[in-house]
Short mmCIF file of C-alpha atoms and ligand atoms in Angstrom, two decimals:
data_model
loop_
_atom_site.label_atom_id
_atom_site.label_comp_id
_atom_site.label_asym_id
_atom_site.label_seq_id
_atom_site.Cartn_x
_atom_site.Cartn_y
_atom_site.Cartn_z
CA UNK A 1 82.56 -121.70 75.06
CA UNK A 2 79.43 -123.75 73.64
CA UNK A 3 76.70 -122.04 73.35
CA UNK A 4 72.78 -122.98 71.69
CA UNK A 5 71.12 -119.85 70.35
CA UNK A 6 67.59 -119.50 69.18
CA UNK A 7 67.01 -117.08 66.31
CA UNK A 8 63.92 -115.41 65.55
CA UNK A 9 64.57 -113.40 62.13
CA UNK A 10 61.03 -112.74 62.11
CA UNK A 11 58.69 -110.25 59.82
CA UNK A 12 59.85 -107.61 57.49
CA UNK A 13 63.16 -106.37 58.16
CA UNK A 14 63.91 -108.91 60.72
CA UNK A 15 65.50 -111.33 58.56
CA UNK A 16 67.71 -108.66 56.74
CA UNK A 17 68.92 -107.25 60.25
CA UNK A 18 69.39 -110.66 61.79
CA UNK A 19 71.41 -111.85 58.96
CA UNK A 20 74.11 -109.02 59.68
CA UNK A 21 73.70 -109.44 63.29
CA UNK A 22 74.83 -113.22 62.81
CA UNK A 23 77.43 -112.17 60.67
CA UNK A 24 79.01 -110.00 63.48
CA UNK A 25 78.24 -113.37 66.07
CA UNK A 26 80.08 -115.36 63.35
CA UNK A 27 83.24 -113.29 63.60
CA UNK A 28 83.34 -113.26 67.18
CA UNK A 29 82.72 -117.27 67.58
CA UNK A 30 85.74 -117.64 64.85
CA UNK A 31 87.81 -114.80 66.52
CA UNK A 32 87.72 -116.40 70.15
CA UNK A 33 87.10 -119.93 69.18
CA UNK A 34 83.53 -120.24 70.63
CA UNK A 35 81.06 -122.44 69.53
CA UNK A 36 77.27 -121.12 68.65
CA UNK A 37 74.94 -123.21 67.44
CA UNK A 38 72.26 -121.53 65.72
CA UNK A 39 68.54 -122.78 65.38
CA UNK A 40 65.98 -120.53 63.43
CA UNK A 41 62.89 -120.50 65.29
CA UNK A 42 59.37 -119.62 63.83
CA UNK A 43 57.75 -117.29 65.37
CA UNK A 44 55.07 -114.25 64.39
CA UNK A 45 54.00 -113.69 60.74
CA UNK A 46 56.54 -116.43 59.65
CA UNK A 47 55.46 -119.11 62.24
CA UNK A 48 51.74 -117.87 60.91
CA UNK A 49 52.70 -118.29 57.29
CA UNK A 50 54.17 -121.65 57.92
CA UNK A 51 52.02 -123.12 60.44
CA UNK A 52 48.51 -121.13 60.48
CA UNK A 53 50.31 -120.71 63.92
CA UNK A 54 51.54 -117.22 65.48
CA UNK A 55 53.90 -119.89 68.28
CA UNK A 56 53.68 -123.22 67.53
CA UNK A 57 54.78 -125.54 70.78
CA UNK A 58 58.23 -126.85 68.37
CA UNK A 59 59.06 -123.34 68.76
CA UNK A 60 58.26 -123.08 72.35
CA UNK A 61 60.36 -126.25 73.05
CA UNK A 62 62.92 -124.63 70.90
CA UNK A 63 63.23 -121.72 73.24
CA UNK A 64 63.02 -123.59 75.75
CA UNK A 65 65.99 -125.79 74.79
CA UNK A 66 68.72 -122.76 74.06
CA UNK A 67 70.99 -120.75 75.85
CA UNK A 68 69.65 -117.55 74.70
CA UNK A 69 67.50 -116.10 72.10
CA UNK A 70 68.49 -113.64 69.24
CA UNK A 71 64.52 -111.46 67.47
CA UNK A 72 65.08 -109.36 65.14
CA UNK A 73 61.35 -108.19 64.59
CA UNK A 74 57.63 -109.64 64.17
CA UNK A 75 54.08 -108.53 62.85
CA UNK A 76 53.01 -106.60 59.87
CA UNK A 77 49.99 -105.06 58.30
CA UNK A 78 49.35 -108.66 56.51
CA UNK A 79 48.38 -110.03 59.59
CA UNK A 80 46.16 -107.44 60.49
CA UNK A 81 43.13 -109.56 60.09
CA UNK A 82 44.23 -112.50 62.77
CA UNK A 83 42.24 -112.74 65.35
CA UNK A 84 43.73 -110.92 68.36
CA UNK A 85 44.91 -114.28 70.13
CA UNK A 86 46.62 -115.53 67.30
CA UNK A 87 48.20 -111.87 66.07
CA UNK A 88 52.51 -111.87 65.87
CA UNK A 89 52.33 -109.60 68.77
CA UNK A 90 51.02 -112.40 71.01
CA UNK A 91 54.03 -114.57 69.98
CA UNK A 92 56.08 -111.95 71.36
CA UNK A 93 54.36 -111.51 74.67
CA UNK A 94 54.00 -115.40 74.77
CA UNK A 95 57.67 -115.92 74.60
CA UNK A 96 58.55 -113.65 77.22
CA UNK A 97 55.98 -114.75 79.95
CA UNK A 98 57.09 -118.19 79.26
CA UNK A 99 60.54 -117.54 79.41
CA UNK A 100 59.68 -115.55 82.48
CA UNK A 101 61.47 -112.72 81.27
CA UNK A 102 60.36 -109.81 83.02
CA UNK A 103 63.18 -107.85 83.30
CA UNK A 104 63.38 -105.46 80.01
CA UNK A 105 66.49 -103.18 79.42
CA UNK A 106 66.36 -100.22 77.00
CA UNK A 107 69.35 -98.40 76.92
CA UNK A 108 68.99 -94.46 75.51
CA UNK A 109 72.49 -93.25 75.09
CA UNK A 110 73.82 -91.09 72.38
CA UNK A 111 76.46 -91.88 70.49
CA UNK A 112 78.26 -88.71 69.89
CA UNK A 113 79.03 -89.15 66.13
CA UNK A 114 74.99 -88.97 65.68
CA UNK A 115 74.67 -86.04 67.59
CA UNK A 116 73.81 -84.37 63.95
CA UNK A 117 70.41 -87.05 64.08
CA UNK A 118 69.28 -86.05 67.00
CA UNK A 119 66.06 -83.72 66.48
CA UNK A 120 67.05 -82.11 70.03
CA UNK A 121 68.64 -78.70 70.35
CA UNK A 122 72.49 -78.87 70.54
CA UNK A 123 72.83 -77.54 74.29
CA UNK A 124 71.00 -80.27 75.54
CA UNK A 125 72.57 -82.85 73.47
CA UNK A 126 75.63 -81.39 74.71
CA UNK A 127 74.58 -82.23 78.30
CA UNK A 128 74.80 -85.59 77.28
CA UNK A 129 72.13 -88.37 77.09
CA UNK A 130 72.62 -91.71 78.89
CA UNK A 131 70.39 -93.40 80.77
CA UNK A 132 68.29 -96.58 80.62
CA UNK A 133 64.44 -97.45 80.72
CA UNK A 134 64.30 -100.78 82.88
CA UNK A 135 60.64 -101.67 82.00
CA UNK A 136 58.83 -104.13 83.41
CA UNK A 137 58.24 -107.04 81.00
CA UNK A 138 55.39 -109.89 81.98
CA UNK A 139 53.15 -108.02 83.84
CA UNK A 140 50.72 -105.53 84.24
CA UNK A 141 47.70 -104.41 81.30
CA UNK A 142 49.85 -106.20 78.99
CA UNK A 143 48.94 -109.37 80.60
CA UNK A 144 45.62 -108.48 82.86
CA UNK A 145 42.36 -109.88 81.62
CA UNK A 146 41.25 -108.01 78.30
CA UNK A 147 37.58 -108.22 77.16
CA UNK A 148 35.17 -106.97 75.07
CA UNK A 149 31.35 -107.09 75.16
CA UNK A 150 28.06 -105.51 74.67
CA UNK A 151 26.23 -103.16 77.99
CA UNK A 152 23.53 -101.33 77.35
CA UNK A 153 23.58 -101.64 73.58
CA UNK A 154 27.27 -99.91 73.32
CA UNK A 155 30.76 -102.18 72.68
CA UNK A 156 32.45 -102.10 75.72
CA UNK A 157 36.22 -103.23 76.12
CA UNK A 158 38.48 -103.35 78.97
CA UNK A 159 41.92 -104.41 80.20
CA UNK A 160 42.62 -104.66 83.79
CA UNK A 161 46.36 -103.59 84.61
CA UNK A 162 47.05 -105.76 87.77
CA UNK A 163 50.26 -105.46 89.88
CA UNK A 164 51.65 -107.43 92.92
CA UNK A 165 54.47 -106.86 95.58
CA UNK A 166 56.43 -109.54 94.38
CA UNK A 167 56.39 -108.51 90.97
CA UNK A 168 57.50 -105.04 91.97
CA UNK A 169 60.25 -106.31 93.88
CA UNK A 170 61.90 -108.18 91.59
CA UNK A 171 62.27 -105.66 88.83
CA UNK A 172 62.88 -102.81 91.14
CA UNK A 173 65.44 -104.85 92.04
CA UNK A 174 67.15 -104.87 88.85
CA UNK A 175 66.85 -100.60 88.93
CA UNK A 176 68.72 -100.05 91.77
CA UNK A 177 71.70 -102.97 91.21
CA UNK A 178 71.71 -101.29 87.74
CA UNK A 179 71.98 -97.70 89.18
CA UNK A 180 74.74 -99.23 91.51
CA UNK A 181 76.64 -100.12 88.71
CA UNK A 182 76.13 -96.41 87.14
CA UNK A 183 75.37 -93.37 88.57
CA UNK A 184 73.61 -94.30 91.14
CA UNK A 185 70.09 -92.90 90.12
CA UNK A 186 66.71 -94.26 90.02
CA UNK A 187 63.06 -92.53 89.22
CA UNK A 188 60.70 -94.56 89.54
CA UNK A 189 58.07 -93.55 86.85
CA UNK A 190 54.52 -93.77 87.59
CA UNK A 191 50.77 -92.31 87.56
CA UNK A 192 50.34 -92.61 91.05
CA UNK A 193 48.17 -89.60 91.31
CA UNK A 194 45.31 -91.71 89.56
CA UNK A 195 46.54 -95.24 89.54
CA UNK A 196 45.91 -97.91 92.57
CA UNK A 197 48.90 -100.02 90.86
CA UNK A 198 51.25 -96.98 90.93
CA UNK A 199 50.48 -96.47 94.48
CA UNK A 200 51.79 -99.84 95.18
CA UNK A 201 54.64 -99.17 93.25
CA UNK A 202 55.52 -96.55 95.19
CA UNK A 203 54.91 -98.29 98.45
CA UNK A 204 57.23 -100.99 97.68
CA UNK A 205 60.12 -99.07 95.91
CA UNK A 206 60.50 -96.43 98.52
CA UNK A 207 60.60 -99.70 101.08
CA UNK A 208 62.72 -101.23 98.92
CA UNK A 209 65.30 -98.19 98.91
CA UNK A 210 66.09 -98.39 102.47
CA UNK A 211 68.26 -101.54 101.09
CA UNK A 212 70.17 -99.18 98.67
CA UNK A 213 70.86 -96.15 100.76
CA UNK A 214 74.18 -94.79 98.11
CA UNK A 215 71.27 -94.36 95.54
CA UNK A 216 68.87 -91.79 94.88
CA UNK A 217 65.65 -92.38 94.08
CA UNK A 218 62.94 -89.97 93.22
CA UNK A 219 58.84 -90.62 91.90
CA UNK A 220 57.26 -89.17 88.36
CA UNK A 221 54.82 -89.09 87.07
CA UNK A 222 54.96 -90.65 83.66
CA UNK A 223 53.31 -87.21 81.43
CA UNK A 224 56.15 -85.24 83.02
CA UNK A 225 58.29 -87.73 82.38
CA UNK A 226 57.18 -87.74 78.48
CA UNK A 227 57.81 -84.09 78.89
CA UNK A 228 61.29 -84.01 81.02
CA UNK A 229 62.57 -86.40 78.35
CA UNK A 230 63.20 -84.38 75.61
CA UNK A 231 63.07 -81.27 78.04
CA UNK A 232 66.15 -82.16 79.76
CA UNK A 233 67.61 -86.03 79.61
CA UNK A 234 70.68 -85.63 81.53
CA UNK A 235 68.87 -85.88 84.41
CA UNK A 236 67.86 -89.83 84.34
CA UNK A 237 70.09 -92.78 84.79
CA UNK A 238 67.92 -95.41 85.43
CA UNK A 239 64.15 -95.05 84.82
CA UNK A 240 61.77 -97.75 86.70
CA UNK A 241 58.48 -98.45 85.52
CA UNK A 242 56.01 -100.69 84.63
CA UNK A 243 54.88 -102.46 81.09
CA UNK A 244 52.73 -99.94 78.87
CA UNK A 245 54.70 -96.95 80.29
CA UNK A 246 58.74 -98.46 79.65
CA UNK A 247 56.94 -99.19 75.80
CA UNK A 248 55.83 -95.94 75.53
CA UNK A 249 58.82 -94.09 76.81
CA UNK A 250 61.65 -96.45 75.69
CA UNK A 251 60.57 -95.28 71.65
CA UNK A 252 60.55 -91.64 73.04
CA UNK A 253 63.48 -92.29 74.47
CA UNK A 254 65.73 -93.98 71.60
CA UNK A 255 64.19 -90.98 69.20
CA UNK A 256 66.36 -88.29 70.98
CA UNK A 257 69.32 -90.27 70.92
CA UNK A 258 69.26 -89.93 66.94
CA UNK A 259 67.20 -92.74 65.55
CA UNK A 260 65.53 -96.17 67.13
CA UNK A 261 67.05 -98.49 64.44
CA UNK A 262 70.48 -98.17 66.98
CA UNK A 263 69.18 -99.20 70.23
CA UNK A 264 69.30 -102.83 71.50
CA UNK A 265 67.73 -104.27 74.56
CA UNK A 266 67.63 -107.24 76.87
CA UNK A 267 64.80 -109.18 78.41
CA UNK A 268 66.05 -111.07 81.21
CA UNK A 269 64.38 -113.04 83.63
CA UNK A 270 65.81 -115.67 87.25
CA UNK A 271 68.17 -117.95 84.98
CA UNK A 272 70.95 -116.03 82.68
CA UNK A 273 68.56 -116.84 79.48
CA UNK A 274 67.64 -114.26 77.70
CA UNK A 275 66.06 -112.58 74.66
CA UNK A 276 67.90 -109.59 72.52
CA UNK A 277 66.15 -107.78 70.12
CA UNK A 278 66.13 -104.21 68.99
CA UNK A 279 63.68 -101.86 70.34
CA UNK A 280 62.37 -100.67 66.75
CA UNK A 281 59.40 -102.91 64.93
CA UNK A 282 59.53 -104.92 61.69
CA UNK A 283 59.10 -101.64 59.34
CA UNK A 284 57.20 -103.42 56.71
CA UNK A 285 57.30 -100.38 54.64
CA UNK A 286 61.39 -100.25 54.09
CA UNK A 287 60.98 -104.71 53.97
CA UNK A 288 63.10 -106.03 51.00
CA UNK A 289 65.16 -103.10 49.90
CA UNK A 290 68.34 -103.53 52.26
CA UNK A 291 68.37 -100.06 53.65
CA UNK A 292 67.44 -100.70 57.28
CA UNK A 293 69.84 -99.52 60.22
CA UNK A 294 70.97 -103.52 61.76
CA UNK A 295 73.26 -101.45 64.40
CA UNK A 296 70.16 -102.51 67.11
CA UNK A 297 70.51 -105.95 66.67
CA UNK A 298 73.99 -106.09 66.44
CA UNK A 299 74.30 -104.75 69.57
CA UNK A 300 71.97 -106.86 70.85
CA UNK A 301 74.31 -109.46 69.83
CA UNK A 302 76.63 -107.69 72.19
CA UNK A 303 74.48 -107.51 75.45
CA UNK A 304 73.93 -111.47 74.70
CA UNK A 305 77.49 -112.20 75.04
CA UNK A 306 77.71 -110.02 78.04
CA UNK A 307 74.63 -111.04 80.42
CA UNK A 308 74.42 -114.25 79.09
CA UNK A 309 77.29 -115.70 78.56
CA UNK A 310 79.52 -113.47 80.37
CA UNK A 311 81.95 -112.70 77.29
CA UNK A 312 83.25 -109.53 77.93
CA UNK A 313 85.58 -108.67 76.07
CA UNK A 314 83.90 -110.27 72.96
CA UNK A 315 80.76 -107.48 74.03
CA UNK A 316 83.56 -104.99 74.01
CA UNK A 317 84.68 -105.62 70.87
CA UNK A 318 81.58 -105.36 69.07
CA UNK A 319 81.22 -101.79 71.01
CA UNK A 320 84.35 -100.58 69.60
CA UNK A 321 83.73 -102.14 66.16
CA UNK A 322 80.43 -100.10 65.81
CA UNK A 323 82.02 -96.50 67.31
CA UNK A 324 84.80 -97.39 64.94
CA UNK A 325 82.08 -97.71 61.97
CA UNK A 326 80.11 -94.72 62.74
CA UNK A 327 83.71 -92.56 63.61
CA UNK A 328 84.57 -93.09 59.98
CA UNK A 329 81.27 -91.51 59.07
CA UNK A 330 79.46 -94.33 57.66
CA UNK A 331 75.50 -94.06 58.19
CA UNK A 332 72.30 -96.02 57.22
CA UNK A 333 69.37 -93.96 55.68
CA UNK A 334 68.09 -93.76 59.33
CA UNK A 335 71.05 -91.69 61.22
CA UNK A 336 71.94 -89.86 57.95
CA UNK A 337 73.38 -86.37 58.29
CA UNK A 338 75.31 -83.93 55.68
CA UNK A 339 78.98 -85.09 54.56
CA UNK A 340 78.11 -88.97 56.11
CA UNK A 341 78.50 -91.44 54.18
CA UNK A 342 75.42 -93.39 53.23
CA UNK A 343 75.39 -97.29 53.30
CA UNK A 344 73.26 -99.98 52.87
CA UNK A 345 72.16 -102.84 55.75
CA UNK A 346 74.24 -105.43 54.25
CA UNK A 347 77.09 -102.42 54.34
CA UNK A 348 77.15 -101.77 57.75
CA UNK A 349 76.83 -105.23 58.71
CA UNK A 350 80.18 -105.94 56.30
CA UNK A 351 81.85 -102.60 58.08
CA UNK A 352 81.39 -103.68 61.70
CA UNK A 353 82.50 -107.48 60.92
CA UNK A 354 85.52 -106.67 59.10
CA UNK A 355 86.37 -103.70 62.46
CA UNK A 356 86.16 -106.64 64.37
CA UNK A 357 88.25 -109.20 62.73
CA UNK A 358 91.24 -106.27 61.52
CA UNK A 359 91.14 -104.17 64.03
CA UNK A 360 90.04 -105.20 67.49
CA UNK A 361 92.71 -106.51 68.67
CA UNK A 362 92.52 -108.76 71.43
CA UNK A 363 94.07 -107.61 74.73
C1 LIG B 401 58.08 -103.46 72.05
C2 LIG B 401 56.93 -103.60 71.09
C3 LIG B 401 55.98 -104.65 71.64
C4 LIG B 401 55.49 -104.17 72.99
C5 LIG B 401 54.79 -104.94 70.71
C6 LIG B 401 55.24 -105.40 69.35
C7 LIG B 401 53.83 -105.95 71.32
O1 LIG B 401 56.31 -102.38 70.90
O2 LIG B 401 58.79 -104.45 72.27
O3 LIG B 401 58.27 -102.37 72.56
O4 LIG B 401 54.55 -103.37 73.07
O5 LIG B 401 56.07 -104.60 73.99
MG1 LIG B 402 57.32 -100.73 71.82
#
């Protein structure tokens, strides 16, 4: 297989994570005879350093022009003083409304072997956590008009969070064939006891069941579902919601599965191009010194080949490799427990390659 990937290394950590990511894609392209060809895309602080630029149009066109798109992370206290329109952050939300990618998967499961990171009590660990937060991705106050003036003397601000059917349809959609292909669970997370857009939601998710009548879908509201969380997480499998609320509760929700630097998502929109980044930021403060966790984006690596590109066993492998790392007890700073073994970014990327190329075997 020939494949075109875009890669966005990005702003602090970013490049450090991505390289090890890559390293893992490399062994897997050489392993199964694929082809990937790799452009490095600016983007955020970089594209900003480089260009004055937070997404120049060659990067757009770039994007536009691959299969798929590999972030590690962008933005950083340095560009605190851009103006808000040209900030890293917008990159980021620019790339995935253009790439129409509103379909953002955050999976929360706990790998046993970190059980020890997890700041939860042990009998609800033991109960098991895996679910995942499909958030909506181009829509909403993300992207609703945002402005700021003067009334009556006083700054004023406000950003309009703005909702239609269609919208809601399509990413429900993606809930409930996800549940179908789990356990068959939805909630639907909302404020619908305040919001005019979460009424809607609820309107067109509970018509939208009827089509799915093996799942079950129930309504929360999105402070108890803050609160359930860490309360009791066995009960979700697939949580629905919008934007602001699947950003908020997707960190809450890697926390408890031991630490954010592990969890990878996908951002997927009508064509099988996508974007796969790990959930956690650019941690400017741990930039440089080759201790950050790049478990997230290497299995973000993983969900690439899988939704994109359809590879499998190739995902698979990459699983394995990373059980197989963290089995033998080896840990970045971020997941450390008593009697682990501490290594270093570069490390774990090294461990995980070398898993795949000795011992995955191919079946
Ligand atoms: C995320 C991030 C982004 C978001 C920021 C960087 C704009 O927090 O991907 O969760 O809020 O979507
Ligand atoms: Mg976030």
């Amino acid at each position: 297989m020939k494949k075109n990937i875009a890669v966005i290394k990005g702003d602090g950590i970013g490049p450090e994570i991505v390289n090890e990511a890559l390293k893992v894609l490399h062994v897997i392209e050489k392993k199964y005879n694929h082809t990937f060809q790799l452009t490095e895309v600016l983007a955020g602080g970089a594209a900003i350093d480089a260009t004055g630029n937070c997404l120049p149009q060659e990067s757009i066109d770039q994007l536009l022009a691959s299969d798929s798109v590999l972030l590690g992370a962008v933005g950083g206290p340095k560009y605190d003083s851009q103006p808000t329109e040209n900030r890293p952050e917008k990159a980021l939300l620019r790339i995935r409304s253009t790439l129409g990618l509103f379909a953002n998967m955050r999976p929360a499961k706990l790998y046993p072997q970190l059980r020890e990171a997890s700041p939860l009590k042990d009998e609800l660990v033991d109960e098991g956590i895996d679910f995942v937060v499909v958030r909506e991705l181009t829509g909403g106050i993300y992207f609703g008009k945002h402005e700021t003036w003067t009334e009556n003397g006083q700054e004023t601000a406000q950003d309009i969070m703005k909702y239609s059917t269609a919208e809601i349809r399509r990413i429900a959609k993606v809930a409930f064939d996800t549940a179908m292909v789990r356990r068959k669970h939805v909630t639907c997370v909302d404020k619908a006891n305040v919001l005019d857009t979460s009424k809607l939601w609820r309107r067109t998710v509970r018509e939208m069941a009827k089509d799915y009548p093996e799942v079950t879908l129930d309504f929360m509201y999105v402070d108890n579902a803050a609160m359930q969380i860490c309360r009791k997480p066995s009960q979700f499998d697939v949580i629905l919601t919008e934007n602001m609320f699947g950003d908020i509760l997707s960190d809450e929700a890697s926390m408890i599965t031991g630490t954010i630097g592990t969890i990878p998502s996908s951002s997927l929109g009508e064509t099988s191009r996508g974007m796969y980044e790990p959930i956690h930021g650019s941690a400017p403060d741990i930039a440089g010194q080759d201790i950050a966790d790049p478990l997230g984006t290497i299995l973000s690596v993983g969900m690439m080949l899988k939704y994109s590109f359809g590879l499998e066993q190739e995902a698979e492998d990459i699983d394995r490799a990373v059980n197989a790392v963290l089995n033998a007890g080896y840990r970045t700073p971020d997941m450390m427990s008593e009697g682990m073994k501490k290594v270093s970014c570069h490390q774990m990327g090294d461990l995980v390659a070398a898993e795949i190329e000795n011992n995955c075997k191919e079946m």
